[in-house]
Tab-separated table of C-alpha atoms in Angstrom:
chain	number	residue	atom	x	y	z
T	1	UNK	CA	0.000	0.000	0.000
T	2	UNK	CA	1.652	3.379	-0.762
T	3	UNK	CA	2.253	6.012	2.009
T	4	UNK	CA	-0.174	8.833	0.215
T	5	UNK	CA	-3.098	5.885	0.259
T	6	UNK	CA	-2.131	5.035	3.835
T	7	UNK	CA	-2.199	8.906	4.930
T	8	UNK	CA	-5.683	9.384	3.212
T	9	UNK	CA	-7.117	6.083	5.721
T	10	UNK	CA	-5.001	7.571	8.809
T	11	UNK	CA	-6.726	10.761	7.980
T	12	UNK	CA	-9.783	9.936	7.390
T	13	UNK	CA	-9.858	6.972	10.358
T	14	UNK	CA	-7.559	9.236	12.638
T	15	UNK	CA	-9.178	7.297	15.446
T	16	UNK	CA	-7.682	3.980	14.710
T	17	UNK	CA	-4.023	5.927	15.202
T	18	UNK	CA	-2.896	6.016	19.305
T	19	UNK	CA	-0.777	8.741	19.353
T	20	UNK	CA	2.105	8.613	21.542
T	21	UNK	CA	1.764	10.308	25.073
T	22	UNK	CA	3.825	13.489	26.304
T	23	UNK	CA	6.946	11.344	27.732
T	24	UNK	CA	8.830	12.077	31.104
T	25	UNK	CA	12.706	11.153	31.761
T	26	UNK	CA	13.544	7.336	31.587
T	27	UNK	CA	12.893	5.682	34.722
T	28	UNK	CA	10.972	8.272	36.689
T	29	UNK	CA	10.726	7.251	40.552
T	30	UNK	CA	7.221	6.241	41.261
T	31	UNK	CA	4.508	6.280	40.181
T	32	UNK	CA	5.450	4.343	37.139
T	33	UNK	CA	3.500	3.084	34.815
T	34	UNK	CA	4.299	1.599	31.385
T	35	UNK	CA	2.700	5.039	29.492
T	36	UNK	CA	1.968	3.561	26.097
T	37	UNK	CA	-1.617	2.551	25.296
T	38	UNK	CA	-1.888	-1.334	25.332
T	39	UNK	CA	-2.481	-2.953	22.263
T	40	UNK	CA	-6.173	-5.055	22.405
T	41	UNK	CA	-4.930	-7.145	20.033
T	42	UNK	CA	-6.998	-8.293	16.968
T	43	UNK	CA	-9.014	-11.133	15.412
T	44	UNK	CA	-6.400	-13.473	13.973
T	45	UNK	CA	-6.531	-12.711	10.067
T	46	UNK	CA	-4.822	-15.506	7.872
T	47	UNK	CA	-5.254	-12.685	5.201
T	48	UNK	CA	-2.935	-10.014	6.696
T	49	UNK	CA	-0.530	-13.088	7.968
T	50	UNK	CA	-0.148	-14.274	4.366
T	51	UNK	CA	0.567	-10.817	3.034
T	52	UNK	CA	3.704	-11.054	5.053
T	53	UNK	CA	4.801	-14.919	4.173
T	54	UNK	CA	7.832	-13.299	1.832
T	55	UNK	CA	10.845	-12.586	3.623
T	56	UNK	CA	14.338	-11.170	1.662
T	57	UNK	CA	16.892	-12.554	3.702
T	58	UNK	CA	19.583	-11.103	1.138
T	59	UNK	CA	17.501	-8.195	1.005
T	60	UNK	CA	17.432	-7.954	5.098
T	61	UNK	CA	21.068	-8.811	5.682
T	62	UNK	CA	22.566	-6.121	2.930
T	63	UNK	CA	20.389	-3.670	5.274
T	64	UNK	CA	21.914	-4.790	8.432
T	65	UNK	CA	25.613	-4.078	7.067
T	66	UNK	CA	24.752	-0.713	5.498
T	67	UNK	CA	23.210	0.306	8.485
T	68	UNK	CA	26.234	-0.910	11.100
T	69	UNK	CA	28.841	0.391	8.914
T	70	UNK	CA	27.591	4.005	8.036
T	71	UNK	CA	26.445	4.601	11.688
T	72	UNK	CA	30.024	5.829	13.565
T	73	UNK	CA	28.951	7.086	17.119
T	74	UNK	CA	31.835	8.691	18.951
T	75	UNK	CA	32.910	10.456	21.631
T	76	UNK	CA	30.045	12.186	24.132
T	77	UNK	CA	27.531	10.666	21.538
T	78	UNK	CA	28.331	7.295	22.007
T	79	UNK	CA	28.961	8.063	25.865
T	80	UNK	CA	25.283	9.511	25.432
T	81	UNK	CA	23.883	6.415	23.342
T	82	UNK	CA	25.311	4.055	26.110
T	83	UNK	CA	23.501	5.710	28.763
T	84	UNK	CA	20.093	5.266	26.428
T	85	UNK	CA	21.388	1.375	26.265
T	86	UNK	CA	21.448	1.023	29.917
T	87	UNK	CA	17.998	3.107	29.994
T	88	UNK	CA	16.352	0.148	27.873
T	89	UNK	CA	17.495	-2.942	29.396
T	90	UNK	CA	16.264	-5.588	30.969
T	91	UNK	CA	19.174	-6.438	34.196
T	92	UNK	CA	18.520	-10.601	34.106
T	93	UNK	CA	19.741	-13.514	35.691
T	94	UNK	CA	18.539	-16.526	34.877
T	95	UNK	CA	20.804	-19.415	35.889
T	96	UNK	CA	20.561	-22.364	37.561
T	97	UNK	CA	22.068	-21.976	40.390
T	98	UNK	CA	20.309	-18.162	41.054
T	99	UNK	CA	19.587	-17.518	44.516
T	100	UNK	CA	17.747	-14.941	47.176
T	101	UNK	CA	20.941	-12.959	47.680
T	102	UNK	CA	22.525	-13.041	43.880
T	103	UNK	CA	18.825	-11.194	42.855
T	104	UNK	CA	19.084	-9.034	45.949
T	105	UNK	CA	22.656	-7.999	44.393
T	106	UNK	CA	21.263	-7.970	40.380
T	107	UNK	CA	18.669	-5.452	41.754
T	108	UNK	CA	21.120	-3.377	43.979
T	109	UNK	CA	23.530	-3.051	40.876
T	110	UNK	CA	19.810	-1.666	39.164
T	111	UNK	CA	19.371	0.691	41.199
T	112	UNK	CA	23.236	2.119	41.124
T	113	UNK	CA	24.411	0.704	38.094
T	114	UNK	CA	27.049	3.097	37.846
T	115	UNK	CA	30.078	3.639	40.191
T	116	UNK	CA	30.001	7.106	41.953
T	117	UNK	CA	33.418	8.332	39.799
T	118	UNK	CA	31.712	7.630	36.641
T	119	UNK	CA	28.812	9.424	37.282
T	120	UNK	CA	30.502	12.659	38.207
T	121	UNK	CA	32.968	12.469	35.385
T	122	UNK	CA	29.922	12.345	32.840
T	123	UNK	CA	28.207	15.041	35.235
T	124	UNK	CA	25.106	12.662	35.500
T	125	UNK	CA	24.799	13.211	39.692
T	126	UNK	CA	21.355	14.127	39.489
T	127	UNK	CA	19.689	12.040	36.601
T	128	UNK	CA	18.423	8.643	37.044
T	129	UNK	CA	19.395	6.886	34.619
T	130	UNK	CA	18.943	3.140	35.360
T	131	UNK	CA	17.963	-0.221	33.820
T	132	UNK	CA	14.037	-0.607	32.932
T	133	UNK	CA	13.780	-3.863	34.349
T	134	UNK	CA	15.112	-6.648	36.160
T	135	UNK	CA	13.859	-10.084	34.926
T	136	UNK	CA	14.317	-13.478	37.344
T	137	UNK	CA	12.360	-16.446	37.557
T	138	UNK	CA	9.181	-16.656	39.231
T	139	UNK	CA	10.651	-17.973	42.793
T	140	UNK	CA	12.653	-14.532	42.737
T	141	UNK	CA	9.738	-12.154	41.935
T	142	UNK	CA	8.963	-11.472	45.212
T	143	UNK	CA	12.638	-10.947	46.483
T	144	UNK	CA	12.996	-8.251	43.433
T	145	UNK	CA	10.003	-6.790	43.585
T	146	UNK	CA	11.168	-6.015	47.660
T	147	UNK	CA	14.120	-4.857	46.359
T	148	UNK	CA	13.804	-2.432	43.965
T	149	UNK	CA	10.278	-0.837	45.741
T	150	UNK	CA	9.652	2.573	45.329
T	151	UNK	CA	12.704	3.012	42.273
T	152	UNK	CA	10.474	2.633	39.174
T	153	UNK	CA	12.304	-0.510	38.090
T	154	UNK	CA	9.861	-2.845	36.409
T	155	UNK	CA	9.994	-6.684	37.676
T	156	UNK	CA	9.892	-9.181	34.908
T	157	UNK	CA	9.104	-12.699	35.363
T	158	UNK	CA	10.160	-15.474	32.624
T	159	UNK	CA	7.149	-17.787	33.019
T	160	UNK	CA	5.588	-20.854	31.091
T	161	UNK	CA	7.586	-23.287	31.761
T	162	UNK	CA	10.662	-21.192	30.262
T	163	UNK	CA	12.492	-21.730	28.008
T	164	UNK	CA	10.966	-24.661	26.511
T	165	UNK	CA	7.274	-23.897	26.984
T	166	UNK	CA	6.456	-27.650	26.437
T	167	UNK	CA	4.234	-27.789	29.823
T	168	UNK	CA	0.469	-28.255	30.053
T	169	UNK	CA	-1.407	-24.688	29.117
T	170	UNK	CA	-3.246	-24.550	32.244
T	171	UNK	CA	0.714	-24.963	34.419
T	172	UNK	CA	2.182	-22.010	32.244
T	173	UNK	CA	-1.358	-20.116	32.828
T	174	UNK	CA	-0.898	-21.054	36.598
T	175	UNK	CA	2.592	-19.424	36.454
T	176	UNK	CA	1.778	-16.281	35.152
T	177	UNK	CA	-0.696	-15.880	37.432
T	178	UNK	CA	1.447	-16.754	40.621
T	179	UNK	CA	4.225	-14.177	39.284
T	180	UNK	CA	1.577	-11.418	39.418
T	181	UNK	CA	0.483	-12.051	42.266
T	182	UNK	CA	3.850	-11.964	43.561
T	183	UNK	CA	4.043	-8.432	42.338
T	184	UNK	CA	5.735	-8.776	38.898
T	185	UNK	CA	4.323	-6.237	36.554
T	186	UNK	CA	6.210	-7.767	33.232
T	187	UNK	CA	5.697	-11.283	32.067
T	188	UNK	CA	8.212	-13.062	29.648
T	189	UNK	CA	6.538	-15.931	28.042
T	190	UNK	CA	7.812	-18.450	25.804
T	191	UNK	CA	5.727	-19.780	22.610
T	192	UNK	CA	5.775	-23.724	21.950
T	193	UNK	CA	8.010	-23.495	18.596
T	194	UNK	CA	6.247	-26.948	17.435
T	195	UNK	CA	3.058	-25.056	16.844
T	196	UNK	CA	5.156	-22.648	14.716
T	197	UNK	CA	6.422	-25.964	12.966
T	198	UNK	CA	2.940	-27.330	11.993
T	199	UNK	CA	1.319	-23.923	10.925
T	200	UNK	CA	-0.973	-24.052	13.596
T	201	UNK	CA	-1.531	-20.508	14.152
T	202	UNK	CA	-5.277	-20.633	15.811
T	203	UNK	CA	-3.484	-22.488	18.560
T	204	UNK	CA	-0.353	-20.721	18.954
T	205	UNK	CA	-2.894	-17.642	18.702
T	206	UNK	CA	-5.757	-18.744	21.301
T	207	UNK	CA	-2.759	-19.730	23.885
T	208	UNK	CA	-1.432	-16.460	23.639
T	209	UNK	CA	-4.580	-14.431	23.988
T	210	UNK	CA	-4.809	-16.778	27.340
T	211	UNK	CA	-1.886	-15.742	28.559
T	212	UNK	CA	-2.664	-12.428	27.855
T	213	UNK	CA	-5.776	-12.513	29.791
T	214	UNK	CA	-3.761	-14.374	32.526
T	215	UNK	CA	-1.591	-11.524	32.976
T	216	UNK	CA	-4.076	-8.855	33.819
T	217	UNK	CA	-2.478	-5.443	34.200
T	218	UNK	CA	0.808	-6.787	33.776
T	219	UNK	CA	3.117	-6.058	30.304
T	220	UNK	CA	2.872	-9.552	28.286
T	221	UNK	CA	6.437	-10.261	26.491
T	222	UNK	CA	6.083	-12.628	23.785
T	223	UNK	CA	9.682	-14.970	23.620
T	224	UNK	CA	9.359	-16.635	19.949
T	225	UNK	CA	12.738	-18.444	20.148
T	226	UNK	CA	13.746	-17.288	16.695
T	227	UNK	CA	16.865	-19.594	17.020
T	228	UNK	CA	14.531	-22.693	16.885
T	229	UNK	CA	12.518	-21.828	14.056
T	230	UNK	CA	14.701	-22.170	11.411
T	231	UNK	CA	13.528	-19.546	8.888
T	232	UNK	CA	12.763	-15.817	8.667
T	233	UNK	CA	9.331	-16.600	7.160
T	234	UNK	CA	8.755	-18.322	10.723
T	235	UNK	CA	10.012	-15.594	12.463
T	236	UNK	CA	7.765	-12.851	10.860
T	237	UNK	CA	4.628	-15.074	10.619
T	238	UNK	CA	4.848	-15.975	14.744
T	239	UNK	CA	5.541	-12.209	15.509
T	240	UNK	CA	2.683	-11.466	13.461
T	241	UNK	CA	0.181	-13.904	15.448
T	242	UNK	CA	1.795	-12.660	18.935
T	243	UNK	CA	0.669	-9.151	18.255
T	244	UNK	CA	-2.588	-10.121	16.861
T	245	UNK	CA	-2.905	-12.028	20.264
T	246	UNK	CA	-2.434	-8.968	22.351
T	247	UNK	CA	1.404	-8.828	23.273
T	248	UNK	CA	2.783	-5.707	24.548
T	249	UNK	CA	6.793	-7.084	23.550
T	250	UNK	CA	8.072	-9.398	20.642
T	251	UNK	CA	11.235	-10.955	21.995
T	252	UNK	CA	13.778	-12.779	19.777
T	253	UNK	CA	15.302	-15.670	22.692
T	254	UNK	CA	15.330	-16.835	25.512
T	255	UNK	CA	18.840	-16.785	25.637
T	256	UNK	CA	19.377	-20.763	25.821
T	257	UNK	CA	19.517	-21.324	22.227
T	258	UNK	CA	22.644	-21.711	20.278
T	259	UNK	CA	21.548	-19.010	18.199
T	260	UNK	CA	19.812	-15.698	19.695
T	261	UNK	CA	19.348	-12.454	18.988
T	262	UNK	CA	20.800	-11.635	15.671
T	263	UNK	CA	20.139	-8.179	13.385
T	264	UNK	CA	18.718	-10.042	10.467
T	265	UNK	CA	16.053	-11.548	12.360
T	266	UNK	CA	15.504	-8.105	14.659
T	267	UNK	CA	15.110	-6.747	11.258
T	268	UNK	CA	12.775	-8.789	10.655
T	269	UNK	CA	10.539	-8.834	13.618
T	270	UNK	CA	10.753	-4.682	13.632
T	271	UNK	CA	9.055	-4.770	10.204
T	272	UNK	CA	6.757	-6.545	11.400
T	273	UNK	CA	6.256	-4.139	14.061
T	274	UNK	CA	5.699	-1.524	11.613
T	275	UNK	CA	3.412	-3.019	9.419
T	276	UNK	CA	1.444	-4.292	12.450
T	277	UNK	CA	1.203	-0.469	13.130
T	278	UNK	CA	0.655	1.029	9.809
T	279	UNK	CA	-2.867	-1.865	9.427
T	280	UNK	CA	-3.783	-1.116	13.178
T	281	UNK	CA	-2.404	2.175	15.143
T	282	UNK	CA	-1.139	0.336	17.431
T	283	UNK	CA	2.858	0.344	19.219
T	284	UNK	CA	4.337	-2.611	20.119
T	285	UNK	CA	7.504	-2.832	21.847
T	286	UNK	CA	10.637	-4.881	20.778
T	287	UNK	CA	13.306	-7.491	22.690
T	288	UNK	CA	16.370	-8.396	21.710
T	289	UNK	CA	17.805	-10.946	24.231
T	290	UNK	CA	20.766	-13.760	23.896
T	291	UNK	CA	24.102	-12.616	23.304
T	292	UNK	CA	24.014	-9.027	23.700
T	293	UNK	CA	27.081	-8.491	25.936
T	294	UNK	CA	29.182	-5.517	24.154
T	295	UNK	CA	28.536	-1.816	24.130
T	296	UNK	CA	29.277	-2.057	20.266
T	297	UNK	CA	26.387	-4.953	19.959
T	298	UNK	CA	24.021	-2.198	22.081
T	299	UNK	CA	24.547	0.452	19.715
T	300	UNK	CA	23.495	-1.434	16.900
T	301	UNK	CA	21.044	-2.406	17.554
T	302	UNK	CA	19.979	0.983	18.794
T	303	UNK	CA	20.727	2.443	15.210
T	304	UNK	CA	18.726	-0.274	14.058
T	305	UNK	CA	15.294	0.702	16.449
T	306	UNK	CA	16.262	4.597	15.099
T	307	UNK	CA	16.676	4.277	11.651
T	308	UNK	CA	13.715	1.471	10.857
T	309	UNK	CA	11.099	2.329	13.521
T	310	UNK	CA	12.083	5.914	15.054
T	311	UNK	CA	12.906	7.760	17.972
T	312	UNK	CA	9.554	6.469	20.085
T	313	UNK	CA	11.126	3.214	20.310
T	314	UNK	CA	14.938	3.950	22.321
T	315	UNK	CA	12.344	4.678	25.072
T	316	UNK	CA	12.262	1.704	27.693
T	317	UNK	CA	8.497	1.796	27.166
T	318	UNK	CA	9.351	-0.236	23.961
T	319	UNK	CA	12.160	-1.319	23.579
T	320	UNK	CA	14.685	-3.394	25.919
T	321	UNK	CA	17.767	-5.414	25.750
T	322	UNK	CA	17.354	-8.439	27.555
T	323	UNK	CA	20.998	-8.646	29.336
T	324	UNK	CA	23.287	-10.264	32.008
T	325	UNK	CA	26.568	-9.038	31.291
T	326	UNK	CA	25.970	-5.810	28.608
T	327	UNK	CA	26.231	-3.952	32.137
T	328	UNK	CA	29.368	-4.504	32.511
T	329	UNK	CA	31.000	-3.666	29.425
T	330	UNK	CA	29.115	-0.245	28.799
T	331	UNK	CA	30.493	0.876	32.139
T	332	UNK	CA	33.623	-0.261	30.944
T	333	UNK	CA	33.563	2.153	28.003
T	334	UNK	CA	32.229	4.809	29.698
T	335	UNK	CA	34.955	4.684	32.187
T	336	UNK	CA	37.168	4.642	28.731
T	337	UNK	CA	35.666	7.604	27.580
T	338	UNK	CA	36.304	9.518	30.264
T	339	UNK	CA	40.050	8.206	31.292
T	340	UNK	CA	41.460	6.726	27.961
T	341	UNK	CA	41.735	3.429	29.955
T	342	UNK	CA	40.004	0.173	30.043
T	343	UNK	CA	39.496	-1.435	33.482
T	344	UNK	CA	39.198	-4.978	34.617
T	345	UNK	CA	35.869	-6.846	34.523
T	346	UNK	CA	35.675	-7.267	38.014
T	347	UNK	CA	35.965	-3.447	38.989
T	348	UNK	CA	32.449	-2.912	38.183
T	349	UNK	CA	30.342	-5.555	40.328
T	350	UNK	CA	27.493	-7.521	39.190
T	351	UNK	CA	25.904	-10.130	40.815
């Protein structure tokens, strides 16, 4: 459809269009809310879904390198972008072996993520510049949410039987529910990638729009695995039924594949953001998460939100980095920035 056809509808339907809200500073202490108008979701339409079957890879990966190699960010820009990066992530741990007092110590590094010479050298003493989020699993929602009270840091809980998803509906719906009753206002669920596999989009749709409904008032975040499903035409055609569901986030991993978050496929899923936009007003955030652990890796993909969706999504109201170590190495270049040195991992702390 061409732009002066679609500005005729949006102008002659300007209701279907939810314009974006005036915006405060990132991370404003409480009250927080998430700000952007929830998407309702739509009927699933096979029609629409089809319309977006043909995926370029070529096409998708030449965009990728023009847009990483013409992008140089330097200096107090890229100290500036960094500082957006750490804005829009999600602080996660989501091992094994996690315990009481290693969430207790993700969430204090949240709420000072920065050591105190840092943030006088960039003259940041009185912003608040912090991480959006901090995602555990559901036995550590109530720990975090403790925590990081009264900060405006989001709590995210990975639920449905993460990261497989291969449990009974009506466990992962009795997961979700537990984590918001715990107090977790962000739920990361993970899509069964078999149902991907077989076409079976009703299914994958109606066990979405369940788990939308299980979450109440909190944030849904849609995990499609894109490492597992093999093919771009998968990973646009399941981001297009998780938004038709109702999901407030597409996310690319869950981190345990052996292949996560890569720009191709974030291209991808982005476009499918926009188009999902363009046929119904509607904003819906974006997650990259799996292997995201270098301030370089952060900035492209934040040249990537800019230049394909625009400025409304570096805000942490849609967009995150889902992230364990990223932390670390952006303080590390900030610290650059500001003495021409790189430091050791282990002078900035994480849990």
């Amino acid at each position: 459809m061409s732009s002066t056809i679609r500005e005729a509808e949006l102008g002659a339907s300007a209701s279907k269009v939810t314009s974006l809200p005036a915006r405060a500073a990132a991370n404003t202490p409480v009250p927080q809310d998430h700000r952007i108008a929830r998407n309702p979701g739509m009927k699933l339409d096979l029609g629409f879904m089809e319309s977006m079957r043909n995926v370029n890879r070529p096409a998708l990966e030449r965009r990728v390198a023009s847009l990483t190699k013409r992008r140089s960010i330097k200096a107090d820009n890229q100290a500036a972008w960094l500082l957006r990066a750490v804005a829009c992530m999600d602080l996660t741990t989501l091992n094994s072996n996690d315990t009481e007092e290693r969430v207790r110590r993700l969430c204090a590094k949240a709420i000072n993520p920065f050591r105190r010479d840092i943030v006088e050298g960039l003259g940041i003493a009185g912003e608040i510049i912090r991480p959006a989020a901090v995602c555990v699993y559901h036995p550590f929602v109530t720990t975090a949410v403790e925590a990081v009270r009264g900060t405006g840091i989001h709590v995210a809980a990975v639920s449905t039987a993460f990261p497989h998803g291969l449990a009974p509906l009506s466990t992962r719906l009795q997961e979700i529910e537990a984590s918001v009753r715990d107090g977790a206002d962000e739920i990361d669920v993970v899509i069964p990638r078999g149902l991907v596999f077989g076409a079976k989009w009703r299914e994958l749709y109606n066990e979405i729009v369940s788990m939308r409904a299980a979450c109440g008032d909190a944030h849904l975040k849609v995990i499609l695995g894109t490492g597992d499903l093999a093919t771009l035409r998968n990973v646009m055609l399941a981001s297009m039924v998780a938004m038709m569901a109702g999901a407030d986030f597409i996310k690319t991993s869950t981190g345990k594949e052996s292949v996560n978050a890569t720009l191709p496929v974030g291209l991808a899923m982005v476009r499918a953001i926009r188009a999902y936009f363009e046929e119904t007003g509607y904003l819906i955030g974006f997650k990259p998460a799996g292997g995201i652990s270098t301030a370089k890796a952060s900035l492209d993909w934040l040249v990537l939100m800019k230049e394909e969706l625009g400025r409304p999504w570096l805000e942490p109201e849609l967009f995150r980095f889902g992230a364990s170590s990223l932390l670390t190495d952006i303080e590390r270049q900030l610290e650059h920035h500001l003495t021409g040195h790189y430091s050791a991992n282990h002078r900035h702390a994480m849990a």
